[in-house]
PDB file of C-alpha atoms in Angstrom:
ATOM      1  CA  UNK A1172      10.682   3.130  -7.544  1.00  0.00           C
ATOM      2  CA  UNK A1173       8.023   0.747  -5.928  1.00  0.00           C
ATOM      3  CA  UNK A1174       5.238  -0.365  -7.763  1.00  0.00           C
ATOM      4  CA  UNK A1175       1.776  -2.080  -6.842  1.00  0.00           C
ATOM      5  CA  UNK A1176      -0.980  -3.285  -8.856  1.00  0.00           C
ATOM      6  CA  UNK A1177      -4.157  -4.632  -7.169  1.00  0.00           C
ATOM      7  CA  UNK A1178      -7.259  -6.168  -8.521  1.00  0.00           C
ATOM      8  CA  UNK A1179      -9.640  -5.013  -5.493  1.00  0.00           C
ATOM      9  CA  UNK A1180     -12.797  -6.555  -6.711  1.00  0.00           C
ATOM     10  CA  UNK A1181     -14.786  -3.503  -5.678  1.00  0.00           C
ATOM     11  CA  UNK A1182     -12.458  -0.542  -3.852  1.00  0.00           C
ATOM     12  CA  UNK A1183     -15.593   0.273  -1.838  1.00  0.00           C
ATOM     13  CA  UNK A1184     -15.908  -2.936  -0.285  1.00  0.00           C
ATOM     14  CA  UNK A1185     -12.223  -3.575   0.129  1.00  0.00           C
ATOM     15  CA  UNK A1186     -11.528  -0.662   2.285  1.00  0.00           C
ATOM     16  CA  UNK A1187     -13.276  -1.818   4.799  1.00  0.00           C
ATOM     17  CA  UNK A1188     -11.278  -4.241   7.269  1.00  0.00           C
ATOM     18  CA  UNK A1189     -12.723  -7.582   7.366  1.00  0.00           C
ATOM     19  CA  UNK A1190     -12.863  -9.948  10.484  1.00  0.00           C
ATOM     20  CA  UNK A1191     -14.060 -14.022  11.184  1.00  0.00           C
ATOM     21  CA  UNK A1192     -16.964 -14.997  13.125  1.00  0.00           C
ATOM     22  CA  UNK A1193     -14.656 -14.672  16.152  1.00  0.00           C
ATOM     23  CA  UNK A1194     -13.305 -11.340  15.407  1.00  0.00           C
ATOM     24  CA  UNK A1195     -10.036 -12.465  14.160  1.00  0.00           C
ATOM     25  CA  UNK A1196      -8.641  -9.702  11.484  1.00  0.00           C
ATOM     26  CA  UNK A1197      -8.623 -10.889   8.282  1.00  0.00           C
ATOM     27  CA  UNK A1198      -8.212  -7.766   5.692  1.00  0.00           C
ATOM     28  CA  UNK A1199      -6.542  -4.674   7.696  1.00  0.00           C
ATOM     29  CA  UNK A1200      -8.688  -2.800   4.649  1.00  0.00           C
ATOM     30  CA  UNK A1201      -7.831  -1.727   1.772  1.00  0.00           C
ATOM     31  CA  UNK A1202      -6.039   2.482   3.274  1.00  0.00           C
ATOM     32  CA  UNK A1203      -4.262   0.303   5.760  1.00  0.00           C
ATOM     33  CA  UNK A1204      -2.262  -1.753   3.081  1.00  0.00           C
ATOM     34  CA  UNK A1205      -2.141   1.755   0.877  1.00  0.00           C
ATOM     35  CA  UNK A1206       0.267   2.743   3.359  1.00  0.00           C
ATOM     36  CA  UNK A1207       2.429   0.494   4.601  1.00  0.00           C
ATOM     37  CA  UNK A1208       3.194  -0.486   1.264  1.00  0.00           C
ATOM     38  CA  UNK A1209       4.387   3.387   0.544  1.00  0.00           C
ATOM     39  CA  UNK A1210       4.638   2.881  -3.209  1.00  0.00           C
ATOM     40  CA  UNK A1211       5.383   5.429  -5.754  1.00  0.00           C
ATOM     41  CA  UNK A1212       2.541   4.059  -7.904  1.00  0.00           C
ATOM     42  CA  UNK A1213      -0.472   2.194  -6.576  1.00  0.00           C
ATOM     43  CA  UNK A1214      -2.483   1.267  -9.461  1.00  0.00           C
ATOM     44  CA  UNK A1215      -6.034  -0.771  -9.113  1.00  0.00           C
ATOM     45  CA  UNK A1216      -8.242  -2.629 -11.096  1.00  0.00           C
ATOM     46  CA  UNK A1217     -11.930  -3.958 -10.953  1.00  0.00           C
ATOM     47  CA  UNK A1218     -12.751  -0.735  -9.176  1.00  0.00           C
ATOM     48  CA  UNK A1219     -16.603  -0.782  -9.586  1.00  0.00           C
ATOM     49  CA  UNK A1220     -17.041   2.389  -9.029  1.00  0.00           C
ATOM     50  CA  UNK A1221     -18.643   5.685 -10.877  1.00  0.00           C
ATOM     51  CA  UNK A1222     -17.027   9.544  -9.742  1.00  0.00           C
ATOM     52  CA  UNK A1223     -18.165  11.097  -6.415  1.00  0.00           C
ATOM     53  CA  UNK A1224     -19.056   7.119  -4.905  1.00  0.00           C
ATOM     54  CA  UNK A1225     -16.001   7.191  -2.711  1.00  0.00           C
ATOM     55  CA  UNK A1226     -13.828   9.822  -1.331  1.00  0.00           C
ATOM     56  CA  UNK A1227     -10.438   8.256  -0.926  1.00  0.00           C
ATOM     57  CA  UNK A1228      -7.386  10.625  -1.389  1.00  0.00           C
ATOM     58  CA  UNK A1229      -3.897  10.333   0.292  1.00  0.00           C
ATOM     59  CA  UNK A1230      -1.876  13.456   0.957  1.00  0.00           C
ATOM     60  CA  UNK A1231       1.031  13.573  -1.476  1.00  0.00           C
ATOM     61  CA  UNK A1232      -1.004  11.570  -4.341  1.00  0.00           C
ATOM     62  CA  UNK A1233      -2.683  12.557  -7.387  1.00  0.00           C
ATOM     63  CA  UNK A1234      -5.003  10.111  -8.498  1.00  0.00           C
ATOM     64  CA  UNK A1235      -6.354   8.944 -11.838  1.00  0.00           C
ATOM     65  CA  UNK A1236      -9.512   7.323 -12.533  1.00  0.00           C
ATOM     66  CA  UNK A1237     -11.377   5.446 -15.377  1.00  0.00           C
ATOM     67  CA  UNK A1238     -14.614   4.490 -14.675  1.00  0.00           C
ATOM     68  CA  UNK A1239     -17.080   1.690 -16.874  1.00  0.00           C
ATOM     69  CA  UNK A1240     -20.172   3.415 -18.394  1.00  0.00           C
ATOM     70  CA  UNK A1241     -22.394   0.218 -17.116  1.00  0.00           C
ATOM     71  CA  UNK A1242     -22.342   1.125 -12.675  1.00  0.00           C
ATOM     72  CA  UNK A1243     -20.908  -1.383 -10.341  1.00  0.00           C
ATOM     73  CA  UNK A1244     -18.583  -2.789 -13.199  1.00  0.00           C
ATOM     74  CA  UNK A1245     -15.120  -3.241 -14.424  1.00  0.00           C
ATOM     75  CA  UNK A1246     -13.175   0.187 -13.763  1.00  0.00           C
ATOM     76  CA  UNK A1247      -9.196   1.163 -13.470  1.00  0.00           C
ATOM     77  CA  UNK A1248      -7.264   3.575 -11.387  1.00  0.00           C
ATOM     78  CA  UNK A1249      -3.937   4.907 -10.464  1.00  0.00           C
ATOM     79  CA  UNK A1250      -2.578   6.696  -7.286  1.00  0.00           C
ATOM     80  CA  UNK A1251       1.058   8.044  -7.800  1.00  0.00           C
ATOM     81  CA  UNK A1252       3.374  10.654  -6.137  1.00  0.00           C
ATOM     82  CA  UNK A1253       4.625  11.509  -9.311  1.00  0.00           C
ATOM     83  CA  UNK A1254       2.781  14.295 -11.411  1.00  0.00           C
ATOM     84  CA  UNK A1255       2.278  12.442 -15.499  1.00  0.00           C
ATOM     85  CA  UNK A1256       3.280  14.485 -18.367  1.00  0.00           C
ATOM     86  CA  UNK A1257      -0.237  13.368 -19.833  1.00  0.00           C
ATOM     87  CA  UNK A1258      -2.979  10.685 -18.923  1.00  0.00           C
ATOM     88  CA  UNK A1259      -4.781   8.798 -21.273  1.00  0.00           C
ATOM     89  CA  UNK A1260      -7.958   6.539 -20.557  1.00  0.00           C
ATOM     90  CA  UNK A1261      -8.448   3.743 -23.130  1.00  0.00           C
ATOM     91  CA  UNK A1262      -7.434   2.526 -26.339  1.00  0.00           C
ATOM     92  CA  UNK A1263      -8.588   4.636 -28.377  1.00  0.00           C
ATOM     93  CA  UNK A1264     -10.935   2.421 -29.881  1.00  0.00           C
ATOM     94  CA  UNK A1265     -14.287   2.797 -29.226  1.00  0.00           C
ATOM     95  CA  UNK A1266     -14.894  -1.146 -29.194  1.00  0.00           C
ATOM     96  CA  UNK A1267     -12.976  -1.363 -26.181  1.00  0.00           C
ATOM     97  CA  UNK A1268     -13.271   1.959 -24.292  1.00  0.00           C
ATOM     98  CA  UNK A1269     -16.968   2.171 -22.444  1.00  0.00           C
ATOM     99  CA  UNK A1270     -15.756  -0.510 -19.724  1.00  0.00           C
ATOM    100  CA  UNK A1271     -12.863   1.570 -18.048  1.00  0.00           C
ATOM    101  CA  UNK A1272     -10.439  -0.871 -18.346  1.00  0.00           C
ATOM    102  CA  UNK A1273      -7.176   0.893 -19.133  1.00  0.00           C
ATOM    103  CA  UNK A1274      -4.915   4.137 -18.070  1.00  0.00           C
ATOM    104  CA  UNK A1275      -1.802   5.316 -19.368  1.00  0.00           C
ATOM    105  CA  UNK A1276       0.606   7.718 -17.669  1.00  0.00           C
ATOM    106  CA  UNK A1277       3.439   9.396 -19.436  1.00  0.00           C
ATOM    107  CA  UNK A1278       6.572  10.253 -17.877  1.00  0.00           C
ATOM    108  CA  UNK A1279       9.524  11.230 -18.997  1.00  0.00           C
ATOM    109  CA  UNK A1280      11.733   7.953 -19.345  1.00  0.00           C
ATOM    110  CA  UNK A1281       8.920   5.352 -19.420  1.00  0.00           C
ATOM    111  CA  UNK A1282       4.247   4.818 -19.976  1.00  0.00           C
ATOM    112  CA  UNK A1283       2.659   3.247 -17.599  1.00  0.00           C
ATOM    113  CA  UNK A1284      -0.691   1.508 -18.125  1.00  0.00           C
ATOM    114  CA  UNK A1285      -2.784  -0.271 -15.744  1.00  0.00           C
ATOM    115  CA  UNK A1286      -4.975  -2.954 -17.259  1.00  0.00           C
ATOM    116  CA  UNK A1287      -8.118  -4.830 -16.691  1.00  0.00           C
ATOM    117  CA  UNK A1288      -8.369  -7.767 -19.381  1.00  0.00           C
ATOM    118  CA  UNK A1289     -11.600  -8.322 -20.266  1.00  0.00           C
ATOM    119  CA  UNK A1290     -12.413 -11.749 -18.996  1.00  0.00           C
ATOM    120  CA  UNK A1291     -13.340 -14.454 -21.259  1.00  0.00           C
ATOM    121  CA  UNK A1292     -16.510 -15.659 -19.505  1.00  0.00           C
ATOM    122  CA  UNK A1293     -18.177 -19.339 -19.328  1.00  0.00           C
ATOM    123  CA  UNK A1294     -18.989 -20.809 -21.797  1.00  0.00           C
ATOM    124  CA  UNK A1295     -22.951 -20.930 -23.486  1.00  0.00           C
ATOM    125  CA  UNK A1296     -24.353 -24.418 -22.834  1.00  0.00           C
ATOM    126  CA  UNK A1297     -23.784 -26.210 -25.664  1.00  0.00           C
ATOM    127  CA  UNK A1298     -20.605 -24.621 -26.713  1.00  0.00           C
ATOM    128  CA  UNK A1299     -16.774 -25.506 -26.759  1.00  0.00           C
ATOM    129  CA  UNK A1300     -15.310 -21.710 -26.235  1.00  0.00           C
ATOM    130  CA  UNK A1301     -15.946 -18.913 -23.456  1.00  0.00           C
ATOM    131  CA  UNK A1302     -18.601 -16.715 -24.708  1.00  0.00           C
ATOM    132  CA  UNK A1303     -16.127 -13.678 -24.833  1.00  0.00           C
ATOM    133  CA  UNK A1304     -13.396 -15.019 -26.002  1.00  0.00           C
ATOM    134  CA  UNK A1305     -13.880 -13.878 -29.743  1.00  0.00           C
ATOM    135  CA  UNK A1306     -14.077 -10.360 -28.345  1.00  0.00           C
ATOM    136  CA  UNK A1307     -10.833 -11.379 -25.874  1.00  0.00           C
ATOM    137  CA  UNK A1308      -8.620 -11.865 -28.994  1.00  0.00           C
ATOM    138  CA  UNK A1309      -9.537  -8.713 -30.435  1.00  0.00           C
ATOM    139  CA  UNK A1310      -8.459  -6.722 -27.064  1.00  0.00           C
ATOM    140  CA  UNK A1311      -5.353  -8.418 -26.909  1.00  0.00           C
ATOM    141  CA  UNK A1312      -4.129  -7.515 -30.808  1.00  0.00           C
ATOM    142  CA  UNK A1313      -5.413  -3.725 -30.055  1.00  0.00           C
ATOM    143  CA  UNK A1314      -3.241  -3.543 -26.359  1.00  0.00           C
ATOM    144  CA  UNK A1315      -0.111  -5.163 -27.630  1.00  0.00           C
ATOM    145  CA  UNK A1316      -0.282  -3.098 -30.722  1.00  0.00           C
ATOM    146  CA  UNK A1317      -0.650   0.313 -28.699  1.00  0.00           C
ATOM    147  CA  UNK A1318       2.422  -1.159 -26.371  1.00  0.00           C
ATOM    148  CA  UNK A1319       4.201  -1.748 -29.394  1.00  0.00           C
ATOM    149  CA  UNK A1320       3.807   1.764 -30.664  1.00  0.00           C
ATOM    150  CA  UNK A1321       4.568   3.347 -27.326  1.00  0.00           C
ATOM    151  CA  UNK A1322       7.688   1.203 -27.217  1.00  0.00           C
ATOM    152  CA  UNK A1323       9.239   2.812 -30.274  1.00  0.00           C
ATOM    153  CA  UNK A1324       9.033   5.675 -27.940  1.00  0.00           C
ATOM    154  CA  UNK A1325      10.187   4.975 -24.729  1.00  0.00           C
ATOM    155  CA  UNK A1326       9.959   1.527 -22.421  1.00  0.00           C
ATOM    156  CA  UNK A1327       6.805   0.551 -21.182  1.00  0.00           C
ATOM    157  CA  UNK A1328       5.757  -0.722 -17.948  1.00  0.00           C
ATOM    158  CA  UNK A1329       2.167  -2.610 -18.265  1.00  0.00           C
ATOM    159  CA  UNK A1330       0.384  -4.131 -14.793  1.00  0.00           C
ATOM    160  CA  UNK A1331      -2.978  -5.424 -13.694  1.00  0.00           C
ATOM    161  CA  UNK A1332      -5.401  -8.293 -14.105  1.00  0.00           C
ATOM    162  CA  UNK A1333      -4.399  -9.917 -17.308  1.00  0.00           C
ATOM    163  CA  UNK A1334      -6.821 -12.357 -16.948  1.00  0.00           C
ATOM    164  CA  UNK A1335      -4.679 -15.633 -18.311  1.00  0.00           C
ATOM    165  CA  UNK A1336      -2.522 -18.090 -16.287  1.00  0.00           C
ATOM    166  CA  UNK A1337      -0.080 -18.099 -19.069  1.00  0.00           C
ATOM    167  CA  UNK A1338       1.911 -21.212 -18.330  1.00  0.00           C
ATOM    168  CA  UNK A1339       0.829 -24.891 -16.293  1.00  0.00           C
ATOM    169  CA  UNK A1340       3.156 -23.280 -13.323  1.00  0.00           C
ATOM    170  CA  UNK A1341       0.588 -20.687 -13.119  1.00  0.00           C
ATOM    171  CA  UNK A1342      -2.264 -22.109 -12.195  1.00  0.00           C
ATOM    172  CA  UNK A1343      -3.012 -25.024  -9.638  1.00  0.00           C
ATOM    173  CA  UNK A1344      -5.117 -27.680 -11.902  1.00  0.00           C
ATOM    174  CA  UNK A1345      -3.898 -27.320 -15.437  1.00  0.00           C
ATOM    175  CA  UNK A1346      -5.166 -30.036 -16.661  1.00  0.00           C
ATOM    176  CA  UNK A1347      -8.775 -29.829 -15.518  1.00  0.00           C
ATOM    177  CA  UNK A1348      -8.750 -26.078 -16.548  1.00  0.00           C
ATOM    178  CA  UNK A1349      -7.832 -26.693 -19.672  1.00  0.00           C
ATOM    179  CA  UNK A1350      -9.818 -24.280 -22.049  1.00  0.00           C
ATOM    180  CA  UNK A1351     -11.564 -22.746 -19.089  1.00  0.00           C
ATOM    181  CA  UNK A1352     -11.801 -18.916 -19.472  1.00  0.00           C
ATOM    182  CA  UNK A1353      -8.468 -17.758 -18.552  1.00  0.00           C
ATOM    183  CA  UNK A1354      -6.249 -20.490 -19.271  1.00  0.00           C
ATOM    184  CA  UNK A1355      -7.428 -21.315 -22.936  1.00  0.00           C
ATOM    185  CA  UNK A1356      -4.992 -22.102 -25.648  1.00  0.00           C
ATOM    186  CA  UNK A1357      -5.961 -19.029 -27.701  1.00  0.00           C
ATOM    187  CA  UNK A1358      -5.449 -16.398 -24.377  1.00  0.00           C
ATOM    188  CA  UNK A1359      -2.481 -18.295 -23.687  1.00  0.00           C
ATOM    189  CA  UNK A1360      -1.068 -18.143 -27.232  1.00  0.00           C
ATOM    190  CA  UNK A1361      -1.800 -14.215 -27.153  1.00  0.00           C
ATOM    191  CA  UNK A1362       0.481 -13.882 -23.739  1.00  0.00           C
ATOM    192  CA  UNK A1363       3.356 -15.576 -25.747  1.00  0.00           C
ATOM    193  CA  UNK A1364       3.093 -13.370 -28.665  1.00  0.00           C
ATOM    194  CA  UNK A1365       3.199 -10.388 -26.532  1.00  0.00           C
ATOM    195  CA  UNK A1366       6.468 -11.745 -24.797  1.00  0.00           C
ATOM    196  CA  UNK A1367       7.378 -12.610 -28.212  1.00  0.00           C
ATOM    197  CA  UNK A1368       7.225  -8.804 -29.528  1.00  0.00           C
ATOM    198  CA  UNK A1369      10.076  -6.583 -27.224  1.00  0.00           C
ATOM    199  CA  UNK A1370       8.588  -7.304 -23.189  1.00  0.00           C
ATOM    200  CA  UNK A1371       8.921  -9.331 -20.275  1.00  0.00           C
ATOM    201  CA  UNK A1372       7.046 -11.556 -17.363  1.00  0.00           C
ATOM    202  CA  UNK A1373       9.013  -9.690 -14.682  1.00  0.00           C
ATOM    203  CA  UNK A1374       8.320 -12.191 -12.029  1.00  0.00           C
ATOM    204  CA  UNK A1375       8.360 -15.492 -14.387  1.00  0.00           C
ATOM    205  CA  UNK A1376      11.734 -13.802 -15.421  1.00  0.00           C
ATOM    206  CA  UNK A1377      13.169 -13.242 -12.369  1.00  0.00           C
ATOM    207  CA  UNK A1378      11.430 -16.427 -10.440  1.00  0.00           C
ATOM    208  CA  UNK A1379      11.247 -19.204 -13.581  1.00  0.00           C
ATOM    209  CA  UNK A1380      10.155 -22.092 -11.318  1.00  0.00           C
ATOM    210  CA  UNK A1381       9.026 -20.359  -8.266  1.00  0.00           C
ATOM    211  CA  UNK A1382       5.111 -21.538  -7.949  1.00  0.00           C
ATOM    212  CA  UNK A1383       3.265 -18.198  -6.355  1.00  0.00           C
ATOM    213  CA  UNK A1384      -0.639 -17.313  -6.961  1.00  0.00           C
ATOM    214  CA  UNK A1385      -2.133 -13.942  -6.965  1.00  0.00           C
ATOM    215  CA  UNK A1386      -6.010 -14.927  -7.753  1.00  0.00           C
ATOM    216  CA  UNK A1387      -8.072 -17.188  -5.584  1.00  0.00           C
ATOM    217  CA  UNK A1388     -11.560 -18.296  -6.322  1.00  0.00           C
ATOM    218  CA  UNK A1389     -14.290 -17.397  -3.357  1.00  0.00           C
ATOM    219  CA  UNK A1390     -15.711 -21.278  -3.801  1.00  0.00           C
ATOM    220  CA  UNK A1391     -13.802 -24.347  -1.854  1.00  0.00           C
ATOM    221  CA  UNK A1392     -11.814 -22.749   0.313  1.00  0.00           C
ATOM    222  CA  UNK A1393      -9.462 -21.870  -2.725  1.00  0.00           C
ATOM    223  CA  UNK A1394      -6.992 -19.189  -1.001  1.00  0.00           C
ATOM    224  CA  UNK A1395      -6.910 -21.786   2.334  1.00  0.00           C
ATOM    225  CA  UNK A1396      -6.063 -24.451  -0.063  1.00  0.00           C
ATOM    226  CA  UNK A1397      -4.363 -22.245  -1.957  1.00  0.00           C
ATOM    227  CA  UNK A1398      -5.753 -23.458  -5.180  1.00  0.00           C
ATOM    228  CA  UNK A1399      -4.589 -20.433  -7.079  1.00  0.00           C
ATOM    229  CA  UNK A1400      -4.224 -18.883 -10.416  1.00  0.00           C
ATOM    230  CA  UNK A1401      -1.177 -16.414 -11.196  1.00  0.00           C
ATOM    231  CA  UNK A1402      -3.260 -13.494 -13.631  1.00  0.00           C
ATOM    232  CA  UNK A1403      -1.684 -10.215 -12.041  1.00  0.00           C
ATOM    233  CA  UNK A1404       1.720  -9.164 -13.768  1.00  0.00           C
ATOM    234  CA  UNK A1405       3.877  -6.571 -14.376  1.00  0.00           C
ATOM    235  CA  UNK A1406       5.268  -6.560 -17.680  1.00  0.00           C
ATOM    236  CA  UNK A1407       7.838  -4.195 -19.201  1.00  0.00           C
ATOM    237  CA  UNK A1408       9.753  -3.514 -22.221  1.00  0.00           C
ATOM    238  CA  UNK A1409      12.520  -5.979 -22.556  1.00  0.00           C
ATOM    239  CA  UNK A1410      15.323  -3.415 -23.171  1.00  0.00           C
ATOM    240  CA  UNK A1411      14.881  -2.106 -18.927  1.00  0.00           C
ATOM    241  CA  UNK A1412      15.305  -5.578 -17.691  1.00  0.00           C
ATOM    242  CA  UNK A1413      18.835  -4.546 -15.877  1.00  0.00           C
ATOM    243  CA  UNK A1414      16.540  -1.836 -14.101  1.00  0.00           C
ATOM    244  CA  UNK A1415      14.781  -4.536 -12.178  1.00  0.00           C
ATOM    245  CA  UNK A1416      15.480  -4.643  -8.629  1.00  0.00           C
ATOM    246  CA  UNK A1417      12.690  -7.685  -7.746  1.00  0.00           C
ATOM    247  CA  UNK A1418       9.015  -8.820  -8.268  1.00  0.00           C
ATOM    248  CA  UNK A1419       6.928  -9.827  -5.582  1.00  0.00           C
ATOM    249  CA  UNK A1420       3.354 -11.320  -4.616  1.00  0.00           C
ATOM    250  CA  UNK A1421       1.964 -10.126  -1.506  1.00  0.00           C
ATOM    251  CA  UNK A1422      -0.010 -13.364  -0.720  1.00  0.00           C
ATOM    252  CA  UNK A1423      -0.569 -12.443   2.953  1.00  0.00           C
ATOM    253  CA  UNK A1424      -2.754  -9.132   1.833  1.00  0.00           C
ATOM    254  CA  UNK A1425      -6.153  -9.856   2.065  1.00  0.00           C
ATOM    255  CA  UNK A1426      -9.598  -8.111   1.176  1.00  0.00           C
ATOM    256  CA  UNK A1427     -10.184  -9.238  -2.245  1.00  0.00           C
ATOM    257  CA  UNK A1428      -9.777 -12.551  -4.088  1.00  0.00           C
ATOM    258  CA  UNK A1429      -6.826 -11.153  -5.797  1.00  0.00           C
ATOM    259  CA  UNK A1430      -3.271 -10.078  -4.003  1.00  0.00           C
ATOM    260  CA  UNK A1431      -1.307  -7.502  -4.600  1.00  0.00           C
ATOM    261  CA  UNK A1432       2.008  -7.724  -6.683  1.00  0.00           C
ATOM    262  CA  UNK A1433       4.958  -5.546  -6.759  1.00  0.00           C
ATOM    263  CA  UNK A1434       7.745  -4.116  -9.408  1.00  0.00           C
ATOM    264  CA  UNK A1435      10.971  -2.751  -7.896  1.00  0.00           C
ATOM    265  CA  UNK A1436      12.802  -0.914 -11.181  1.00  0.00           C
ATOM    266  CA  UNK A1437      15.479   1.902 -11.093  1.00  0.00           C
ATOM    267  CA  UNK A1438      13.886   4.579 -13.202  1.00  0.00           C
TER     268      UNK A1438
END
């Protein structure tokens, strides 16, 4: 089974192809990619959308959406060819569940979730610690503690923006991004404990020292410097690893300052 997870920073905008000033292609847009990436499960994040905004179905998908109660924000969503035993949107928790951030799909041998991470945020002026991060720690205790339940149950597959470079390998200026939203000690920590409790980095496990990004800033020519960050994962239950075929990031797909990345598992 193939599966995607792409941060599209607005689906609306990123199906659209994109061209240069000289009418060069840049994005092929965003139902272009859809198919000639054929996966069984397509799952998106940062959607920024509300129901009825977009009409964008593909013949032998059902599709799955949580939208943010705020418009234009945050938002999750899941195409797959495979019909769920039950969907879930959010936590559970009404703390967390107004922004659209997560769905889970049952099956019968394995959940999967897709998940945007709330992000951290700047920092106020005057202060040492992104303005969300308080907030940030209490999202990631509530997800890994719903993984860990579903776990007991059968293995669970977990992708999206995670929103942390977990390790100095993923990220292109560790040192001057030290304790910048995304790659503080505190989100970082969090990302450990998780791979501390019964899952796995599927590309860090399969690629330990292979430096790849999936998230680009839009400032200074980041992506043609490739000054990257790696925040998109796929994690899984520990206990499946020998079900993993490969990981990839699709750094040539363009359209949004994320790229997609890939799971390959025998299910």
């Amino acid at each position: 089974m193939k599966f995607i997870s792409w941060n599209v920073n607005g689906l609306r905008a990123c199906v659209k192809p994109k061209t240069d000033d000289n009418g060069n292609v840049i994005s092929k847009g965003f139902e272009a990619y859809f198919k000639e990436l054929d996966a069984d499960f397509f799952c998106l994040q940062e959607t920024k959308m509300q129901a009825g905004q977009l009409d964008l179905e593909f013949p032998g998908y059902h599709s799955f959406w949580n939208y943010a109660d705020k418009k234009g924000y945050s938002g999750t969503a899941i195409y797959t060819k495979h019909a769920p035993l039950s969907v879930v949107n959010g936590l559970g928790i009404d703390d967390h569940d107004h922004e659209g951030r997560l769905i889970t799909l049952e099956y019968p041998g394995f959940y999967l979730i897709t998940s945007y991470t709330p992000n951290s945020q700047e920092s106020l002026p005057g202060e040492k610690k992104p303005r969300r991060l308080s907030y940030r720690m209490k999202w990631e205790d509530d997800l890994r503690a719903y993984m860990m339940e579903l776990d007991k149950r059968k293995p669970v597959i977990v992708c999206g923006d995670l929103n942390v470079a977990h390790k100095e390998i993923d990220i292109k200026n560790p040192k001057t991004n030290h304790n910048n939203a995304g790659f503080t000690d505190e989100e970082r920590e969090k990302m450990t404990t998780l791979l501390s409790s019964g899952f796995i980095d599927t590309f860090r496990t399969l690629y330990p020292d292979q430096v790849t990004y999936s998230w680009w800033s839009y400032r200074f020519h980041a992506r043609e410097n490739n000054t990257g960050w790696r925040i998109d994962y796929f994690i899984t239950s520990e206990r499946i690893l020998d079900k993993i075929n490969d990981a990839k990031i699709h750094t040539d797909i363009q359209g949004s300052d994320h790229c997609p990345v890939e799971l390959d598992i025998n299910l």
